[in-house]
Amino acid sequence: MYELVCKLKALKRPLKQLNSANFNDIENNSARARMHLEYIQEQIRGDPFNSDLVQQELEASSSVTWMEKACNEFLLQKSKATWVDMGDNNTKYFHSIIKGRQVRNKVLRIEDPTGKICDEPAAIQGAFLEFNTSLLGSSDAVIPISQSVVQMGRCCTSDHQVLLMSPVTDQEIKEVMFSIPIHKAVGPDGYTSAFFRDSWDIVGGTDIIRMYNRKSVSPRFLLKFDLRKAYDSVSWSFLEEMMIALNFPGQFIGLVMESVRTATYSLVLNGDMFGFFKGKKGLRQGDPLSPLLFTIAMEYLSRVLTYVTDTMKLKYHPLCAPLKLSHLMFVDDLLLYSRGDVASIMVLLRAFPTFSKASGLLMSPSKTSAYFNGVDAGVK
């Protein structure tokens, strides 16, 4: 009766990793376990000083509690609804929400990259698998980074290296794990679109854009663009080169790259899991380490832009000249600024291909916009 519970406990498997099959087993066993507990309690009433029966009651009670908690956790996570803290378990309510979500989220037809409509289950799965395999399961050739450009900025000092390689204590692990809310998955806080929009206003990005509505101003240029499939496109060799150039400890780099390079993927569609392939590039979405590694990747673009603006005498945007500001970055959203003359604009446009060919990251043409003010139509 308790084989499933014992197996999961022995593996120390988190409740949030239960799947539908586990849930059905636990739900069925939970009812039988409660009956078994009631049977033992009935025996104890006739023999209250029997230590064996008392121990059996403790074990049975613990198993019932664990299985009921497992059922409730699974229903809560699957429904993605706020838990209603009332007397009962609300299982009927949550079952109805799960069923409704499954109907709404079911994919019945899809258009593949070639424009072909797929409406058979096997064809739909094939289209998803082909797209994701080409995105994550293949790597593109990249050029080496310029280590001299990277090392013109700040790099890891010996103190940083000692800190990075200091042993992790049990207390630190406990503090991190206990800081995770019970109904949340592991992940960094603050990396939301609202956060970055607010940051844009702190740094004055919206003020610069508003100035483009004025007439009779000095020539100015702004290029706004997104990176296409940013996290999924980062080259692993590029990331490793960047960490070496930034003077990270070799052992630390090895640990990080081992974590990155062991990524494997399967797809879940309409409740079915299918496909299995090994990743060859990209950073895993939801991994708390990924935003930090992506920041290291984007640091190369920042240093390339700094290098070209210094060496090629870029003329700064009129509102950015006091700070010598040529660019702003908010995750995969980028803004490039310059004076509105051909020479300055070309300095900016030369920098991005240098970064792109080394990192594997590309502009998203459909999300790219150029803004001019005080510039002749011929120059535009």
mmCIF file of C-alpha atoms in Angstrom:
data_model
loop_
_atom_site.group_PDB
_atom_site.id
_atom_site.type_symbol
_atom_site.label_atom_id
_atom_site.label_comp_id
_atom_site.label_asym_id
_atom_site.label_seq_id
_atom_site.Cartn_x
_atom_site.Cartn_y
_atom_site.Cartn_z
ATOM 1 C CA MET A 1 0.000 0.000 0.000
ATOM 2 C CA TYR A 2 2.781 2.395 0.848
ATOM 3 C CA GLU A 3 5.218 1.342 -1.877
ATOM 4 C CA LEU A 4 4.750 4.514 -3.920
ATOM 5 C CA VAL A 5 5.071 6.782 -0.886
ATOM 6 C CA CYS A 6 8.206 5.014 0.319
ATOM 7 C CA LYS A 7 9.753 5.184 -3.137
ATOM 8 C CA LEU A 8 9.150 8.912 -3.487
ATOM 9 C CA LYS A 9 10.342 9.631 0.031
ATOM 10 C CA ALA A 10 13.484 7.584 -0.512
ATOM 11 C CA LEU A 11 14.282 9.592 -3.627
ATOM 12 C CA LYS A 12 13.452 12.802 -1.744
ATOM 13 C CA ARG A 13 11.427 13.821 -4.784
ATOM 14 C CA PRO A 14 9.836 17.296 -4.416
ATOM 15 C CA LEU A 15 6.055 17.343 -4.435
ATOM 16 C CA LYS A 16 6.067 19.843 -7.305
ATOM 17 C CA GLN A 17 7.633 17.180 -9.562
ATOM 18 C CA LEU A 18 4.632 14.858 -9.311
ATOM 19 C CA ASN A 19 2.961 14.070 -12.618
ATOM 20 C CA SER A 20 -0.576 12.956 -13.418
ATOM 21 C CA ALA A 21 0.219 9.238 -13.008
ATOM 22 C CA ASN A 22 1.726 9.776 -9.551
ATOM 23 C CA PHE A 23 -1.280 11.884 -8.577
ATOM 24 C CA ASN A 24 -3.791 9.168 -9.498
ATOM 25 C CA ASP A 25 -1.858 6.553 -7.501
ATOM 26 C CA ILE A 26 -1.543 8.785 -4.465
ATOM 27 C CA GLU A 27 -5.219 9.812 -4.584
ATOM 28 C CA ASN A 28 -6.305 6.149 -4.629
ATOM 29 C CA ASN A 29 -3.872 5.099 -1.919
ATOM 30 C CA SER A 30 -4.822 8.064 0.244
ATOM 31 C CA ALA A 31 -8.345 6.731 0.751
ATOM 32 C CA ARG A 32 -7.065 3.236 1.605
ATOM 33 C CA ALA A 33 -4.435 4.679 3.935
ATOM 34 C CA ARG A 34 -7.089 6.615 5.850
ATOM 35 C CA MET A 35 -9.153 3.438 6.242
ATOM 36 C CA HIS A 36 -6.041 1.634 7.507
ATOM 37 C CA LEU A 37 -5.413 4.445 10.006
ATOM 38 C CA GLU A 38 -8.994 4.262 11.278
ATOM 39 C CA TYR A 39 -8.623 0.478 11.687
ATOM 40 C CA ILE A 40 -5.466 0.882 13.806
ATOM 41 C CA GLN A 41 -7.109 3.607 15.922
ATOM 42 C CA GLU A 42 -10.047 1.293 16.576
ATOM 43 C CA GLN A 43 -7.619 -1.388 17.830
ATOM 44 C CA ILE A 44 -5.868 1.139 20.071
ATOM 45 C CA ARG A 45 -9.146 1.952 21.805
ATOM 46 C CA GLY A 46 -9.267 -1.662 22.986
ATOM 47 C CA ASP A 47 -5.547 -1.812 23.878
ATOM 48 C CA PRO A 48 -4.341 1.768 24.567
ATOM 49 C CA PHE A 49 -0.991 0.728 26.075
ATOM 50 C CA ASN A 50 0.140 -1.400 23.124
ATOM 51 C CA SER A 51 3.377 0.312 21.958
ATOM 52 C CA ASP A 52 3.384 -1.519 18.621
ATOM 53 C CA LEU A 53 -0.087 -0.197 17.777
ATOM 54 C CA VAL A 54 0.918 3.334 18.804
ATOM 55 C CA GLN A 55 3.953 3.191 16.513
ATOM 56 C CA GLN A 56 1.785 1.862 13.661
ATOM 57 C CA GLU A 57 -0.646 4.739 14.215
ATOM 58 C CA LEU A 58 2.171 7.306 13.978
ATOM 59 C CA GLU A 59 3.447 5.807 10.721
ATOM 60 C CA ALA A 60 -0.024 5.534 9.206
ATOM 61 C CA SER A 61 -0.907 9.088 10.227
ATOM 62 C CA SER A 62 2.332 10.406 8.710
ATOM 63 C CA SER A 63 1.626 8.632 5.420
ATOM 64 C CA VAL A 64 -1.945 9.963 5.243
ATOM 65 C CA THR A 65 -0.729 13.522 5.909
ATOM 66 C CA TRP A 66 1.971 13.261 3.237
ATOM 67 C CA MET A 67 -0.401 11.903 0.588
ATOM 68 C CA GLU A 68 -3.074 14.517 1.288
ATOM 69 C CA LYS A 69 -0.446 17.259 1.054
ATOM 70 C CA ALA A 70 0.805 15.795 -2.230
ATOM 71 C CA CYS A 71 -2.714 15.809 -3.695
ATOM 72 C CA ASN A 72 -3.362 19.385 -2.607
ATOM 73 C CA GLU A 73 0.006 20.634 -3.920
ATOM 74 C CA PHE A 74 -0.548 18.985 -7.290
ATOM 75 C CA LEU A 75 -4.049 20.425 -7.685
ATOM 76 C CA LEU A 76 -2.884 23.886 -6.694
ATOM 77 C CA GLN A 77 -0.026 23.958 -9.171
ATOM 78 C CA LYS A 78 -2.024 22.503 -12.050
ATOM 79 C CA SER A 79 -4.928 24.895 -11.617
ATOM 80 C CA LYS A 80 -2.751 28.008 -11.193
ATOM 81 C CA ALA A 81 -5.534 29.445 -9.080
ATOM 82 C CA THR A 82 -5.398 31.038 -5.660
ATOM 83 C CA TRP A 83 -5.860 28.441 -2.997
ATOM 84 C CA VAL A 84 -9.200 28.863 -1.233
ATOM 85 C CA ASP A 85 -8.389 28.403 2.441
ATOM 86 C CA MET A 86 -11.618 26.813 3.657
ATOM 87 C CA GLY A 87 -12.524 23.692 5.610
ATOM 88 C CA ASP A 88 -12.434 21.173 2.765
ATOM 89 C CA ASN A 89 -9.858 20.442 0.064
ATOM 90 C CA ASN A 90 -11.931 21.970 -2.766
ATOM 91 C CA THR A 91 -10.910 19.076 -5.015
ATOM 92 C CA LYS A 92 -14.035 19.336 -7.206
ATOM 93 C CA TYR A 93 -13.363 23.026 -7.781
ATOM 94 C CA PHE A 94 -9.741 22.470 -8.768
ATOM 95 C CA HIS A 95 -10.528 19.473 -10.971
ATOM 96 C CA SER A 96 -12.972 21.638 -12.947
ATOM 97 C CA ILE A 97 -10.367 24.376 -13.396
ATOM 98 C CA ILE A 98 -7.762 21.871 -14.601
ATOM 99 C CA LYS A 99 -10.185 20.426 -17.137
ATOM 100 C CA GLY A 100 -11.093 23.899 -18.419
ATOM 101 C CA ARG A 101 -7.448 24.904 -18.839
ATOM 102 C CA GLN A 102 -6.655 21.710 -20.722
ATOM 103 C CA VAL A 103 -9.460 22.387 -23.219
ATOM 104 C CA ARG A 104 -8.414 26.025 -23.758
ATOM 105 C CA ASN A 105 -4.709 25.232 -24.137
ATOM 106 C CA LYS A 106 -5.069 22.323 -26.560
ATOM 107 C CA VAL A 107 -3.349 22.839 -29.933
ATOM 108 C CA LEU A 108 -5.480 21.444 -32.769
ATOM 109 C CA ARG A 109 -3.644 22.882 -35.792
ATOM 110 C CA ILE A 110 -0.479 24.786 -36.536
ATOM 111 C CA GLU A 111 1.367 26.308 -39.466
ATOM 112 C CA ASP A 112 4.946 25.064 -39.793
ATOM 113 C CA PRO A 113 7.881 27.287 -40.923
ATOM 114 C CA THR A 114 7.250 26.366 -44.584
ATOM 115 C CA GLY A 115 3.626 27.550 -44.396
ATOM 116 C CA LYS A 116 2.107 24.068 -44.352
ATOM 117 C CA ILE A 117 -0.955 23.604 -42.117
ATOM 118 C CA CYS A 118 -0.651 20.622 -39.771
ATOM 119 C CA ASP A 119 -3.824 19.304 -38.121
ATOM 120 C CA GLU A 120 -2.924 15.671 -37.374
ATOM 121 C CA PRO A 121 -1.443 15.020 -33.894
ATOM 122 C CA ALA A 122 1.723 13.428 -35.297
ATOM 123 C CA ALA A 123 2.233 16.268 -37.789
ATOM 124 C CA ILE A 124 1.711 18.912 -35.098
ATOM 125 C CA GLN A 125 4.256 17.230 -32.829
ATOM 126 C CA GLY A 126 6.676 16.942 -35.746
ATOM 127 C CA ALA A 127 6.397 20.678 -36.489
ATOM 128 C CA PHE A 128 7.096 21.617 -32.879
ATOM 129 C CA LEU A 129 9.993 19.182 -32.617
ATOM 130 C CA GLU A 130 11.579 20.336 -35.884
ATOM 131 C CA PHE A 131 11.418 24.002 -34.863
ATOM 132 C CA ASN A 132 12.858 23.481 -31.385
ATOM 133 C CA THR A 133 15.539 21.083 -32.581
ATOM 134 C CA SER A 134 16.733 23.603 -35.172
ATOM 135 C CA LEU A 135 16.654 26.362 -32.529
ATOM 136 C CA LEU A 136 18.265 24.659 -29.533
ATOM 137 C CA GLY A 137 19.711 21.445 -30.934
ATOM 138 C CA SER A 138 22.056 23.029 -33.468
ATOM 139 C CA SER A 139 24.968 25.429 -33.152
ATOM 140 C CA ASP A 140 26.105 28.108 -35.582
ATOM 141 C CA ALA A 141 29.714 28.917 -36.421
ATOM 142 C CA VAL A 142 30.937 31.991 -34.542
ATOM 143 C CA ILE A 143 34.115 34.077 -34.648
ATOM 144 C CA PRO A 144 36.433 34.503 -31.621
ATOM 145 C CA ILE A 145 35.907 37.498 -29.365
ATOM 146 C CA SER A 146 38.467 40.295 -29.098
ATOM 147 C CA GLN A 147 39.993 39.656 -25.687
ATOM 148 C CA SER A 148 41.817 42.995 -25.770
ATOM 149 C CA VAL A 149 38.494 44.826 -26.129
ATOM 150 C CA VAL A 150 36.974 42.879 -23.237
ATOM 151 C CA GLN A 151 39.957 43.507 -20.997
ATOM 152 C CA MET A 152 39.744 47.268 -21.519
ATOM 153 C CA GLY A 153 36.961 47.214 -18.915
ATOM 154 C CA ARG A 154 36.736 45.806 -15.415
ATOM 155 C CA CYS A 155 37.591 42.128 -14.895
ATOM 156 C CA CYS A 156 37.654 39.730 -11.953
ATOM 157 C CA THR A 157 40.282 40.577 -9.356
ATOM 158 C CA SER A 158 42.058 38.074 -7.128
ATOM 159 C CA ASP A 159 39.576 38.909 -4.351
ATOM 160 C CA HIS A 160 36.676 38.150 -6.695
ATOM 161 C CA GLN A 161 38.253 34.824 -7.624
ATOM 162 C CA VAL A 162 38.659 33.802 -3.975
ATOM 163 C CA LEU A 163 35.031 34.703 -3.287
ATOM 164 C CA LEU A 164 33.763 32.745 -6.302
ATOM 165 C CA MET A 165 35.661 29.634 -5.277
ATOM 166 C CA SER A 166 34.864 29.762 -1.560
ATOM 167 C CA PRO A 167 33.022 26.614 -0.384
ATOM 168 C CA VAL A 168 29.238 26.719 -0.105
ATOM 169 C CA THR A 169 28.086 26.098 3.471
ATOM 170 C CA ASP A 170 25.089 24.061 4.600
ATOM 171 C CA GLN A 171 23.664 27.210 6.191
ATOM 172 C CA GLU A 172 23.777 29.075 2.865
ATOM 173 C CA ILE A 173 21.976 26.200 1.124
ATOM 174 C CA LYS A 174 19.333 26.151 3.859
ATOM 175 C CA GLU A 175 18.775 29.916 3.667
ATOM 176 C CA VAL A 176 18.301 29.800 -0.105
ATOM 177 C CA MET A 177 15.956 26.814 -0.068
ATOM 178 C CA PHE A 178 13.873 28.119 2.835
ATOM 179 C CA SER A 179 13.560 31.522 1.166
ATOM 180 C CA ILE A 180 11.549 29.992 -1.724
ATOM 181 C CA PRO A 181 7.778 30.490 -1.213
ATOM 182 C CA ILE A 182 5.914 27.190 -0.912
ATOM 183 C CA HIS A 183 3.930 27.718 -4.131
ATOM 184 C CA LYS A 184 6.746 29.217 -6.229
ATOM 185 C CA ALA A 185 9.347 27.665 -8.521
ATOM 186 C CA VAL A 186 13.020 28.525 -8.130
ATOM 187 C CA GLY A 187 13.920 31.683 -10.036
ATOM 188 C CA PRO A 188 15.287 35.218 -9.637
ATOM 189 C CA ASP A 189 13.014 38.053 -8.538
ATOM 190 C CA GLY A 190 12.896 41.370 -10.366
ATOM 191 C CA TYR A 191 13.462 40.231 -13.940
ATOM 192 C CA THR A 192 10.077 41.386 -15.177
ATOM 193 C CA SER A 193 9.039 43.680 -17.957
ATOM 194 C CA ALA A 194 7.630 46.168 -15.448
ATOM 195 C CA PHE A 195 10.994 46.374 -13.707
ATOM 196 C CA PHE A 196 12.808 47.223 -16.888
ATOM 197 C CA ARG A 197 10.190 49.721 -18.018
ATOM 198 C CA ASP A 198 10.601 51.496 -14.697
ATOM 199 C CA SER A 199 14.383 51.436 -15.118
ATOM 200 C CA TRP A 200 14.006 53.011 -18.562
ATOM 201 C CA ASP A 201 12.301 56.053 -16.857
ATOM 202 C CA ILE A 202 15.025 56.205 -14.199
ATOM 203 C CA VAL A 203 17.754 56.555 -16.819
ATOM 204 C CA GLY A 204 15.750 59.064 -18.852
ATOM 205 C CA GLY A 205 15.064 56.857 -21.900
ATOM 206 C CA THR A 206 11.530 58.156 -22.334
ATOM 207 C CA ASP A 207 12.694 61.767 -22.074
ATOM 208 C CA ILE A 208 15.077 61.233 -24.978
ATOM 209 C CA ILE A 209 12.325 59.752 -27.137
ATOM 210 C CA ARG A 210 9.900 62.582 -26.351
ATOM 211 C CA MET A 211 12.400 65.098 -27.723
ATOM 212 C CA TYR A 212 11.897 63.586 -31.194
ATOM 213 C CA ASN A 213 8.544 65.371 -31.475
ATOM 214 C CA ARG A 214 10.155 68.797 -31.383
ATOM 215 C CA LYS A 215 10.993 70.803 -34.459
ATOM 216 C CA SER A 216 14.153 72.778 -35.260
ATOM 217 C CA VAL A 217 16.521 70.679 -33.157
ATOM 218 C CA SER A 218 20.062 69.507 -33.812
ATOM 219 C CA PRO A 219 20.431 66.221 -35.768
ATOM 220 C CA ARG A 220 19.908 63.114 -33.649
ATOM 221 C CA PHE A 221 19.413 59.384 -34.163
ATOM 222 C CA LEU A 222 18.001 56.513 -32.085
ATOM 223 C CA LEU A 223 17.838 52.827 -33.025
ATOM 224 C CA LYS A 224 15.609 50.542 -30.959
ATOM 225 C CA PHE A 225 15.674 46.776 -31.491
ATOM 226 C CA ASP A 226 15.155 43.416 -29.829
ATOM 227 C CA LEU A 227 17.356 40.355 -29.987
ATOM 228 C CA ARG A 228 15.719 37.389 -31.707
ATOM 229 C CA LYS A 229 15.241 34.389 -29.379
ATOM 230 C CA ALA A 230 17.863 35.936 -27.121
ATOM 231 C CA TYR A 231 18.275 33.277 -24.412
ATOM 232 C CA ASP A 232 17.965 30.433 -26.909
ATOM 233 C CA SER A 233 20.653 31.748 -29.265
ATOM 234 C CA VAL A 234 23.680 32.391 -27.038
ATOM 235 C CA SER A 235 26.723 30.467 -28.267
ATOM 236 C CA TRP A 236 28.313 28.289 -25.588
ATOM 237 C CA SER A 237 31.840 28.766 -26.902
ATOM 238 C CA PHE A 238 31.284 32.542 -26.893
ATOM 239 C CA LEU A 239 30.091 32.467 -23.288
ATOM 240 C CA GLU A 240 33.128 30.456 -22.217
ATOM 241 C CA GLU A 241 35.495 32.830 -24.057
ATOM 242 C CA MET A 242 33.876 35.803 -22.321
ATOM 243 C CA MET A 243 34.343 34.270 -18.876
ATOM 244 C CA ILE A 244 37.988 33.528 -19.648
ATOM 245 C CA ALA A 245 38.575 37.080 -20.902
ATOM 246 C CA LEU A 246 36.894 38.508 -17.794
ATOM 247 C CA ASN A 247 39.377 36.532 -15.681
ATOM 248 C CA PHE A 248 36.934 34.187 -13.964
ATOM 249 C CA PRO A 249 38.658 31.256 -12.177
ATOM 250 C CA GLY A 250 39.178 28.236 -14.422
ATOM 251 C CA GLN A 251 37.477 25.834 -12.009
ATOM 252 C CA PHE A 252 34.473 28.154 -11.722
ATOM 253 C CA ILE A 253 34.193 28.376 -15.518
ATOM 254 C CA GLY A 254 34.319 24.587 -15.728
ATOM 255 C CA LEU A 255 31.465 24.201 -13.241
ATOM 256 C CA VAL A 256 29.300 26.786 -15.006
ATOM 257 C CA MET A 257 29.888 25.374 -18.484
ATOM 258 C CA GLU A 258 29.213 21.829 -17.263
ATOM 259 C CA SER A 259 25.818 23.047 -16.063
ATOM 260 C CA VAL A 260 25.145 24.845 -19.349
ATOM 261 C CA ARG A 261 26.290 22.064 -21.679
ATOM 262 C CA THR A 262 24.291 19.268 -20.026
ATOM 263 C CA ALA A 263 20.957 20.735 -21.166
ATOM 264 C CA THR A 264 18.575 18.229 -22.757
ATOM 265 C CA TYR A 265 15.032 18.871 -23.936
ATOM 266 C CA SER A 266 11.714 17.089 -24.397
ATOM 267 C CA LEU A 267 8.449 18.725 -25.445
ATOM 268 C CA VAL A 268 5.009 18.520 -23.847
ATOM 269 C CA LEU A 269 2.012 19.169 -26.096
ATOM 270 C CA ASN A 270 -1.644 18.531 -25.285
ATOM 271 C CA GLY A 271 -0.605 16.576 -22.218
ATOM 272 C CA ASP A 272 1.794 14.231 -24.079
ATOM 273 C CA MET A 273 5.580 14.258 -23.753
ATOM 274 C CA PHE A 274 7.544 13.521 -26.922
ATOM 275 C CA GLY A 275 10.921 14.030 -28.540
ATOM 276 C CA PHE A 276 14.313 14.111 -26.855
ATOM 277 C CA PHE A 277 17.385 16.006 -28.004
ATOM 278 C CA LYS A 278 20.540 17.481 -26.553
ATOM 279 C CA GLY A 279 21.010 21.220 -26.536
ATOM 280 C CA LYS A 280 23.946 22.755 -28.393
ATOM 281 C CA LYS A 281 23.464 26.435 -27.584
ATOM 282 C CA GLY A 282 21.328 28.763 -25.495
ATOM 283 C CA LEU A 283 20.538 29.322 -21.830
ATOM 284 C CA ARG A 284 17.735 27.512 -20.038
ATOM 285 C CA GLN A 285 14.650 29.620 -19.349
ATOM 286 C CA GLY A 286 13.832 29.750 -15.651
ATOM 287 C CA ASP A 287 17.311 28.746 -14.497
ATOM 288 C CA PRO A 288 18.337 31.348 -11.863
ATOM 289 C CA LEU A 289 21.862 31.311 -13.294
ATOM 290 C CA SER A 290 20.727 32.215 -16.837
ATOM 291 C CA PRO A 291 20.069 35.967 -16.325
ATOM 292 C CA LEU A 292 23.557 36.375 -14.889
ATOM 293 C CA LEU A 293 25.183 34.507 -17.775
ATOM 294 C CA PHE A 294 23.145 36.514 -20.281
ATOM 295 C CA THR A 295 24.442 39.692 -18.647
ATOM 296 C CA ILE A 296 27.999 38.466 -19.250
ATOM 297 C CA ALA A 297 27.126 37.869 -22.919
ATOM 298 C CA MET A 298 25.662 41.358 -23.338
ATOM 299 C CA GLU A 299 28.697 42.880 -21.666
ATOM 300 C CA TYR A 300 30.626 42.105 -24.854
ATOM 301 C CA LEU A 301 28.291 44.311 -26.908
ATOM 302 C CA SER A 302 28.646 47.075 -24.344
ATOM 303 C CA ARG A 303 32.445 46.940 -24.481
ATOM 304 C CA VAL A 304 32.510 46.761 -28.281
ATOM 305 C CA LEU A 305 30.296 49.862 -28.433
ATOM 306 C CA THR A 306 32.520 51.637 -25.906
ATOM 307 C CA TYR A 307 35.583 50.750 -27.959
ATOM 308 C CA VAL A 308 34.197 51.975 -31.302
ATOM 309 C CA THR A 309 32.808 55.192 -29.833
ATOM 310 C CA ASP A 310 36.218 55.974 -28.304
ATOM 311 C CA THR A 311 38.401 55.015 -31.259
ATOM 312 C CA MET A 312 36.186 56.142 -34.141
ATOM 313 C CA LYS A 313 35.244 59.497 -32.613
ATOM 314 C CA LEU A 314 31.506 59.006 -32.557
ATOM 315 C CA LYS A 315 29.524 62.199 -32.129
ATOM 316 C CA TYR A 316 27.127 61.637 -29.260
ATOM 317 C CA HIS A 317 23.393 62.233 -29.232
ATOM 318 C CA PRO A 318 22.884 65.877 -28.090
ATOM 319 C CA LEU A 319 21.138 64.782 -24.881
ATOM 320 C CA CYS A 320 23.679 62.023 -24.178
ATOM 321 C CA ALA A 321 26.931 63.905 -24.709
ATOM 322 C CA PRO A 322 27.439 64.961 -21.048
ATOM 323 C CA LEU A 323 27.377 61.292 -19.977
ATOM 324 C CA LYS A 324 29.064 60.001 -23.157
ATOM 325 C CA LEU A 325 26.127 57.623 -23.481
ATOM 326 C CA SER A 326 25.887 55.608 -26.693
ATOM 327 C CA HIS A 327 23.562 52.767 -25.637
ATOM 328 C CA LEU A 328 21.147 51.368 -23.069
ATOM 329 C CA MET A 329 20.222 47.712 -22.550
ATOM 330 C CA PHE A 330 17.253 46.139 -20.790
ATOM 331 C CA VAL A 331 17.616 42.355 -21.150
ATOM 332 C CA ASP A 332 17.041 41.813 -24.898
ATOM 333 C CA ASP A 333 15.790 45.382 -25.607
ATOM 334 C CA LEU A 334 18.510 47.707 -26.855
ATOM 335 C CA LEU A 335 18.721 51.409 -27.628
ATOM 336 C CA LEU A 336 21.603 52.939 -29.602
ATOM 337 C CA TYR A 337 22.078 56.722 -29.637
ATOM 338 C CA SER A 338 24.191 59.065 -31.739
ATOM 339 C CA ARG A 339 24.180 62.412 -33.476
ATOM 340 C CA GLY A 340 22.161 62.295 -36.692
ATOM 341 C CA ASP A 341 25.046 62.232 -39.179
ATOM 342 C CA VAL A 342 26.021 59.359 -41.435
ATOM 343 C CA ALA A 343 29.505 58.873 -39.965
ATOM 344 C CA SER A 344 28.254 58.568 -36.365
ATOM 345 C CA ILE A 345 25.385 56.277 -37.300
ATOM 346 C CA MET A 346 27.729 53.987 -39.223
ATOM 347 C CA VAL A 347 29.988 53.713 -36.165
ATOM 348 C CA LEU A 348 27.066 52.252 -34.210
ATOM 349 C CA LEU A 349 25.956 49.975 -37.035
ATOM 350 C CA ARG A 350 29.463 48.517 -37.430
ATOM 351 C CA ALA A 351 29.601 47.516 -33.767
ATOM 352 C CA PHE A 352 26.596 45.201 -33.710
ATOM 353 C CA PRO A 353 27.751 42.736 -36.432
ATOM 354 C CA THR A 354 31.024 42.317 -34.517
ATOM 355 C CA PHE A 355 29.035 41.264 -31.471
ATOM 356 C CA SER A 356 26.520 39.214 -33.469
ATOM 357 C CA LYS A 357 29.098 37.099 -35.298
ATOM 358 C CA ALA A 358 30.787 36.190 -32.003
ATOM 359 C CA SER A 359 27.722 35.591 -29.826
ATOM 360 C CA GLY A 360 25.201 34.073 -32.245
ATOM 361 C CA LEU A 361 22.632 36.721 -31.266
ATOM 362 C CA LEU A 362 20.744 38.470 -34.074
ATOM 363 C CA MET A 363 18.484 41.492 -34.432
ATOM 364 C CA SER A 364 14.770 40.876 -34.767
ATOM 365 C CA PRO A 365 13.909 42.851 -37.946
ATOM 366 C CA SER A 366 10.192 43.024 -37.177
ATOM 367 C CA LYS A 367 10.932 44.681 -33.817
ATOM 368 C CA THR A 368 13.518 47.185 -35.036
ATOM 369 C CA SER A 369 12.772 50.904 -35.399
ATOM 370 C CA ALA A 370 14.923 53.913 -36.314
ATOM 371 C CA TYR A 371 14.068 57.439 -35.160
ATOM 372 C CA PHE A 372 15.459 60.656 -36.625
ATOM 373 C CA ASN A 373 15.005 64.305 -35.832
ATOM 374 C CA GLY A 374 16.624 67.341 -37.385
ATOM 375 C CA VAL A 375 17.890 65.128 -40.206
ATOM 376 C CA ASP A 376 17.387 65.725 -43.935
ATOM 377 C CA ALA A 377 15.301 63.236 -45.877
ATOM 378 C CA GLY A 378 18.291 62.277 -48.038
ATOM 379 C CA VAL A 379 20.336 61.322 -44.968
ATOM 380 C CA LYS A 380 17.439 59.228 -43.619
#
